[in-house]
Every structure is written in C-alpha cells, then in structure tokens.
mmCIF file of C-alpha atoms in Angstrom:
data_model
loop_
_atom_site.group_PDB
_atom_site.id
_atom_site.type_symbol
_atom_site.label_atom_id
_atom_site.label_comp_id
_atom_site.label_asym_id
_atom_site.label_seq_id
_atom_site.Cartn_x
_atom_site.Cartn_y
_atom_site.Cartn_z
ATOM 1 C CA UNK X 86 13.679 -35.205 11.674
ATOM 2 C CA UNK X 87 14.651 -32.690 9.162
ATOM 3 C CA UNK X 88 14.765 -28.441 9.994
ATOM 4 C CA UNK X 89 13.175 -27.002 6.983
ATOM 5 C CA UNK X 90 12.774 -23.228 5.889
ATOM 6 C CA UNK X 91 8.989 -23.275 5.391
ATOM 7 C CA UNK X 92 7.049 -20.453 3.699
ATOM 8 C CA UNK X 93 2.994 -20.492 3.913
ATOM 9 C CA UNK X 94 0.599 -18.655 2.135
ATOM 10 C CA UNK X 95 -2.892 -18.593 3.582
ATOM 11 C CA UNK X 96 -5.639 -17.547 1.655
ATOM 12 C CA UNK X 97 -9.606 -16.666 2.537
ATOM 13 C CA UNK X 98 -12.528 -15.701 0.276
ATOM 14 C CA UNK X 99 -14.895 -14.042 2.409
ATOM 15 C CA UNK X 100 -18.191 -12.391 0.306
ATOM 16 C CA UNK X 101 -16.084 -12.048 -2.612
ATOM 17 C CA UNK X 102 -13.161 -10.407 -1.087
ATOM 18 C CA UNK X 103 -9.899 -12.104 -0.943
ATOM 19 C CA UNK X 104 -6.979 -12.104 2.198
ATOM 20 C CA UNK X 105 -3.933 -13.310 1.853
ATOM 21 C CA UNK X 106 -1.463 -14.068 4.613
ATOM 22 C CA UNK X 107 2.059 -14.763 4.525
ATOM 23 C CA UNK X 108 4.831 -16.542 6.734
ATOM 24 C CA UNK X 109 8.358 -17.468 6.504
ATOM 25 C CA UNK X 110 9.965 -19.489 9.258
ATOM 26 C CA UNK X 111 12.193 -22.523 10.506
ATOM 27 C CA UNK X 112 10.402 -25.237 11.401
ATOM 28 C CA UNK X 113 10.787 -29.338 11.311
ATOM 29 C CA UNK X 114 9.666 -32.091 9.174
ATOM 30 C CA UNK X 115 9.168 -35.304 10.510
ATOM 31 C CA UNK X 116 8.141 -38.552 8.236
ATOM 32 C CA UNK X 117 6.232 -41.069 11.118
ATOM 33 C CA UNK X 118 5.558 -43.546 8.406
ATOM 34 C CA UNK X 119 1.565 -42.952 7.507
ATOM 35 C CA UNK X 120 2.088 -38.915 8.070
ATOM 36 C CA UNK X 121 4.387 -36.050 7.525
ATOM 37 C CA UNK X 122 4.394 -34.122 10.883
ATOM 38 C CA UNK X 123 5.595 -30.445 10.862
ATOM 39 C CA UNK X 124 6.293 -28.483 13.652
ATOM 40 C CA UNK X 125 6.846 -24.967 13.592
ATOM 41 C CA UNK X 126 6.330 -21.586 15.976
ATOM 42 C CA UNK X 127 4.158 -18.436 15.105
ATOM 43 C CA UNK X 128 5.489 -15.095 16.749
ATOM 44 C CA UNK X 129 2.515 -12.888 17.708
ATOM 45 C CA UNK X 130 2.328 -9.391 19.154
ATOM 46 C CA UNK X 131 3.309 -8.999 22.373
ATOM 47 C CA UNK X 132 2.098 -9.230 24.921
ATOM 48 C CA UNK X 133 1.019 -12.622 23.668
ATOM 49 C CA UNK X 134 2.671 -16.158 23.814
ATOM 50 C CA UNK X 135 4.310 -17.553 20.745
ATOM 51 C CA UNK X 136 1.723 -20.379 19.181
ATOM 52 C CA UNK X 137 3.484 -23.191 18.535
ATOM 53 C CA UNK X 138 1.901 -24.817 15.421
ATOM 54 C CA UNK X 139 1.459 -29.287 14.400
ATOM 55 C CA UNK X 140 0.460 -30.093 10.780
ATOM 56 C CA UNK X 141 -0.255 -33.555 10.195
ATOM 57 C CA UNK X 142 -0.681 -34.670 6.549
ATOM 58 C CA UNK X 143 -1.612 -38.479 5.934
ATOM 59 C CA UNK X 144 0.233 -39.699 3.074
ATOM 60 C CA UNK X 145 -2.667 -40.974 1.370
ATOM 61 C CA UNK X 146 -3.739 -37.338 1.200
ATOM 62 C CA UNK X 147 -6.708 -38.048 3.098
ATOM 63 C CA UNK X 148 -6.831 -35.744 6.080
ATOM 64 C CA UNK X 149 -4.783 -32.942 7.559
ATOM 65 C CA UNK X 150 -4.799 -31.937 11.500
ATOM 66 C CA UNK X 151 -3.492 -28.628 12.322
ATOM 67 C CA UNK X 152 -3.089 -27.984 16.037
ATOM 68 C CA UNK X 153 -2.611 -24.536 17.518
ATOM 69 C CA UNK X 154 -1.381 -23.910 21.278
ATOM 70 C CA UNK X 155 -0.923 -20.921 22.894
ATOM 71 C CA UNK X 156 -2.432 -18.000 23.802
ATOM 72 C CA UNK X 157 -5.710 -19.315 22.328
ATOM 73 C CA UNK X 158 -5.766 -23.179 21.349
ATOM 74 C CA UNK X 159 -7.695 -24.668 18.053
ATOM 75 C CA UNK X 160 -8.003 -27.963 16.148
ATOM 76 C CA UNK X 161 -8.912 -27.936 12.417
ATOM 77 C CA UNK X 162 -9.378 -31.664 11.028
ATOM 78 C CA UNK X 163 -9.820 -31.546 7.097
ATOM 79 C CA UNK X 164 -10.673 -34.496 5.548
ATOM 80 C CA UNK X 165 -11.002 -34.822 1.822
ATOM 81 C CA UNK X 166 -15.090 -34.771 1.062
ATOM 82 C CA UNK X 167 -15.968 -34.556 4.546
ATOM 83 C CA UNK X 168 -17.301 -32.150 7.329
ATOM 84 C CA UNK X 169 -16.003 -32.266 10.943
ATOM 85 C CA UNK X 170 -16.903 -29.929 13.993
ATOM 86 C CA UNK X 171 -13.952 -27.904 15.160
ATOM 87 C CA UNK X 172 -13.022 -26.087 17.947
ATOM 88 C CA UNK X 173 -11.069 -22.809 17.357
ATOM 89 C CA UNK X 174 -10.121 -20.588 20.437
ATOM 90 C CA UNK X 175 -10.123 -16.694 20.020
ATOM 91 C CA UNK X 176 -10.079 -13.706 22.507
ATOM 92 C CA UNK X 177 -13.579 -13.666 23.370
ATOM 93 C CA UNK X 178 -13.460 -17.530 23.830
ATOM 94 C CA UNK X 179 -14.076 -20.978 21.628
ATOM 95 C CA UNK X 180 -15.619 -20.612 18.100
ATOM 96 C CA UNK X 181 -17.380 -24.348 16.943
ATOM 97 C CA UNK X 182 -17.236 -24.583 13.398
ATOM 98 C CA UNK X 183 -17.563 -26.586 10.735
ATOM 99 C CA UNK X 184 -14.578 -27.892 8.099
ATOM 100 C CA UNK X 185 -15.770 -28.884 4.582
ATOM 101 C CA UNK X 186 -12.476 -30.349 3.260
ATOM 102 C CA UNK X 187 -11.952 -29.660 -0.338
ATOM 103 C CA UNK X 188 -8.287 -30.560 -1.741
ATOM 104 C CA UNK X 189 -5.704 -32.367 -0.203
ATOM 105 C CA UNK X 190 -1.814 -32.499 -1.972
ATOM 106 C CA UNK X 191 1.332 -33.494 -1.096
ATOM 107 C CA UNK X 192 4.516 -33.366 -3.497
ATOM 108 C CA UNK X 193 7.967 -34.260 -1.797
ATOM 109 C CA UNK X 194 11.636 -34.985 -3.176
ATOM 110 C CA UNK X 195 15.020 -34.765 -1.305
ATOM 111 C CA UNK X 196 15.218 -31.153 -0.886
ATOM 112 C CA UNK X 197 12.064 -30.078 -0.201
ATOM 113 C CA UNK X 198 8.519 -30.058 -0.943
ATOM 114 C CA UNK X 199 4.869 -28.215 -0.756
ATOM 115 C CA UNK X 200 1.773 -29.277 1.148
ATOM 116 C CA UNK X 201 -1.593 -27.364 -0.474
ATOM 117 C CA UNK X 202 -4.728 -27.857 1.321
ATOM 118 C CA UNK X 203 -8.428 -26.090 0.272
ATOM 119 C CA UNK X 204 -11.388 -26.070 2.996
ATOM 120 C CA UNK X 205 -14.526 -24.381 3.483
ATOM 121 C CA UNK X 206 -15.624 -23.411 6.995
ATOM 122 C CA UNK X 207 -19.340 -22.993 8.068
ATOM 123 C CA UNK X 208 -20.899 -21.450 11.148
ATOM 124 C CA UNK X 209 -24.523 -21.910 12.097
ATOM 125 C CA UNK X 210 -24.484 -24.047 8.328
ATOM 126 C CA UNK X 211 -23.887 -21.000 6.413
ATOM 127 C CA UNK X 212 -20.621 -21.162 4.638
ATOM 128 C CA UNK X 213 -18.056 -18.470 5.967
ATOM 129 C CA UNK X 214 -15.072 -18.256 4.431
ATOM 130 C CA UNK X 215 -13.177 -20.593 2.020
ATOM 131 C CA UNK X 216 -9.625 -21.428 2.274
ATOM 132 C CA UNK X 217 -6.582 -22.439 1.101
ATOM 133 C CA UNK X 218 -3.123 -22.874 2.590
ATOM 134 C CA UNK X 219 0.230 -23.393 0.432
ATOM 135 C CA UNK X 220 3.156 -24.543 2.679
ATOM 136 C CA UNK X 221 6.172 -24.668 0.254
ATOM 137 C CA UNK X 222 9.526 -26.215 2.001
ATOM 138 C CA UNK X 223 13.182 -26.663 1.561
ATOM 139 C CA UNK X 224 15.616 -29.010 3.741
ATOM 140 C CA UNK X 225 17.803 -26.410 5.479
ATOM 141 C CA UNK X 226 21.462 -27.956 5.295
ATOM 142 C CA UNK X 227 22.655 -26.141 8.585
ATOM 143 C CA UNK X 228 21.371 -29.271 10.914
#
C-alpha cells in the first residue's frame, strides 16, 4: 500500500450550468490485483463526522465503486455503458438514483497516476446532472 497526495476535481452540468469542486488530500493506493483501491478521508463542517471515502477502479476499466461512510452513507457503481440503481444518503434521508456510466480511464506509472471517470445520474428517468471526476495522484515518498 502506497500514501499518495491525491487531488480531485469533480465536475456537474446541471441545466447548462457547470460546478466544479476541488480537493487535495493524503490518502492510500492499494493494487489488489484486478482493482486499484484508494482510500482517503473528506473533512466536513463541523459538527459533522469526517466521511471516509473507497474508490475501486477495475483494471479493465470496466466499473468504478465509490463508497461513502459517515455522517450520511452512499454507494455509486459506474459501469462503462450501463445503468445501476444507487443509494445516496443526504440530510433529509436516502436519495435512489440512477448511474449511466459514461467513461472509464486509468493511466499509472511509478510515481503516480490519474483516474477520470464521466457518469450521468437520473432520478424518476429524467437525467439530472452529468458528471465527471479527475483524481490525479503522486506517490508521497515520506512512507
């Protein structure tokens, strides 16, 4: 398991408006031998928790699970061509959704790396936002 210096950059498109959401923060890397695994904590206002955050890519670039626990839990399953029901937990309780996986990458060497994935999520079948997330990392050599 590697610690890694991980910066994300989440995007939405939402009616033709565009957020953008940025994070830097220490995390780890872990290579299981079909997926990368990375671990990492969000800081939130207080008074809630800390969420601690999974991402599991596949190496084939197939599918990517992101796991949220905390204060409010959530599963997003992306799959490359595919729609899944997801469960995403919010202050005035769970949200089902759908996930319309779009792209899928993953581009590694020994120092680092980036994972991008694009989805589309869908409530009631109407298409709510679309999505992207960039995770760029880099090995941090302070183990």
């Amino acid at each position: 398991m590697d610690r890694i210096l991980l910066e994300i950059t989440g995007t939405q498109r939402v009616d033709g408006q565009k957020d953008q959401l940025e994070l830097t923060t220490m995390g780890t890397l872990r290579d299981d031998g079909t997926a990368y695994i990375i671990r990492y904590t969000e800081e939130q206002e207080p008074p809630l928790s800390p969420v601690k955050v999974t991402v599991r890519i596949q190496k084939d670039e197939s599918a990517v699970e992101m796991t949220r626990t905390g204060a409010y839990d959530g599963c997003l399953l992306i799959e490359k061509s595919k729609r899944n029901l997801c469960h995403y937990g919010t202050e005035v309780g769970n949200l089902l959704m759908g996930i319309y996986g779009r792209e899928i990458e993953a581009s590694l060497n020994e120092n680092g790396g980036s994972f991008k994935f694009g989805y589309d999520i869908d409530v009631n079948g109407a298409v709510a936002s679309k999505n992207t997330i960039n995770m760029v990392f880099s090995k941090s050599h302070n183990q």
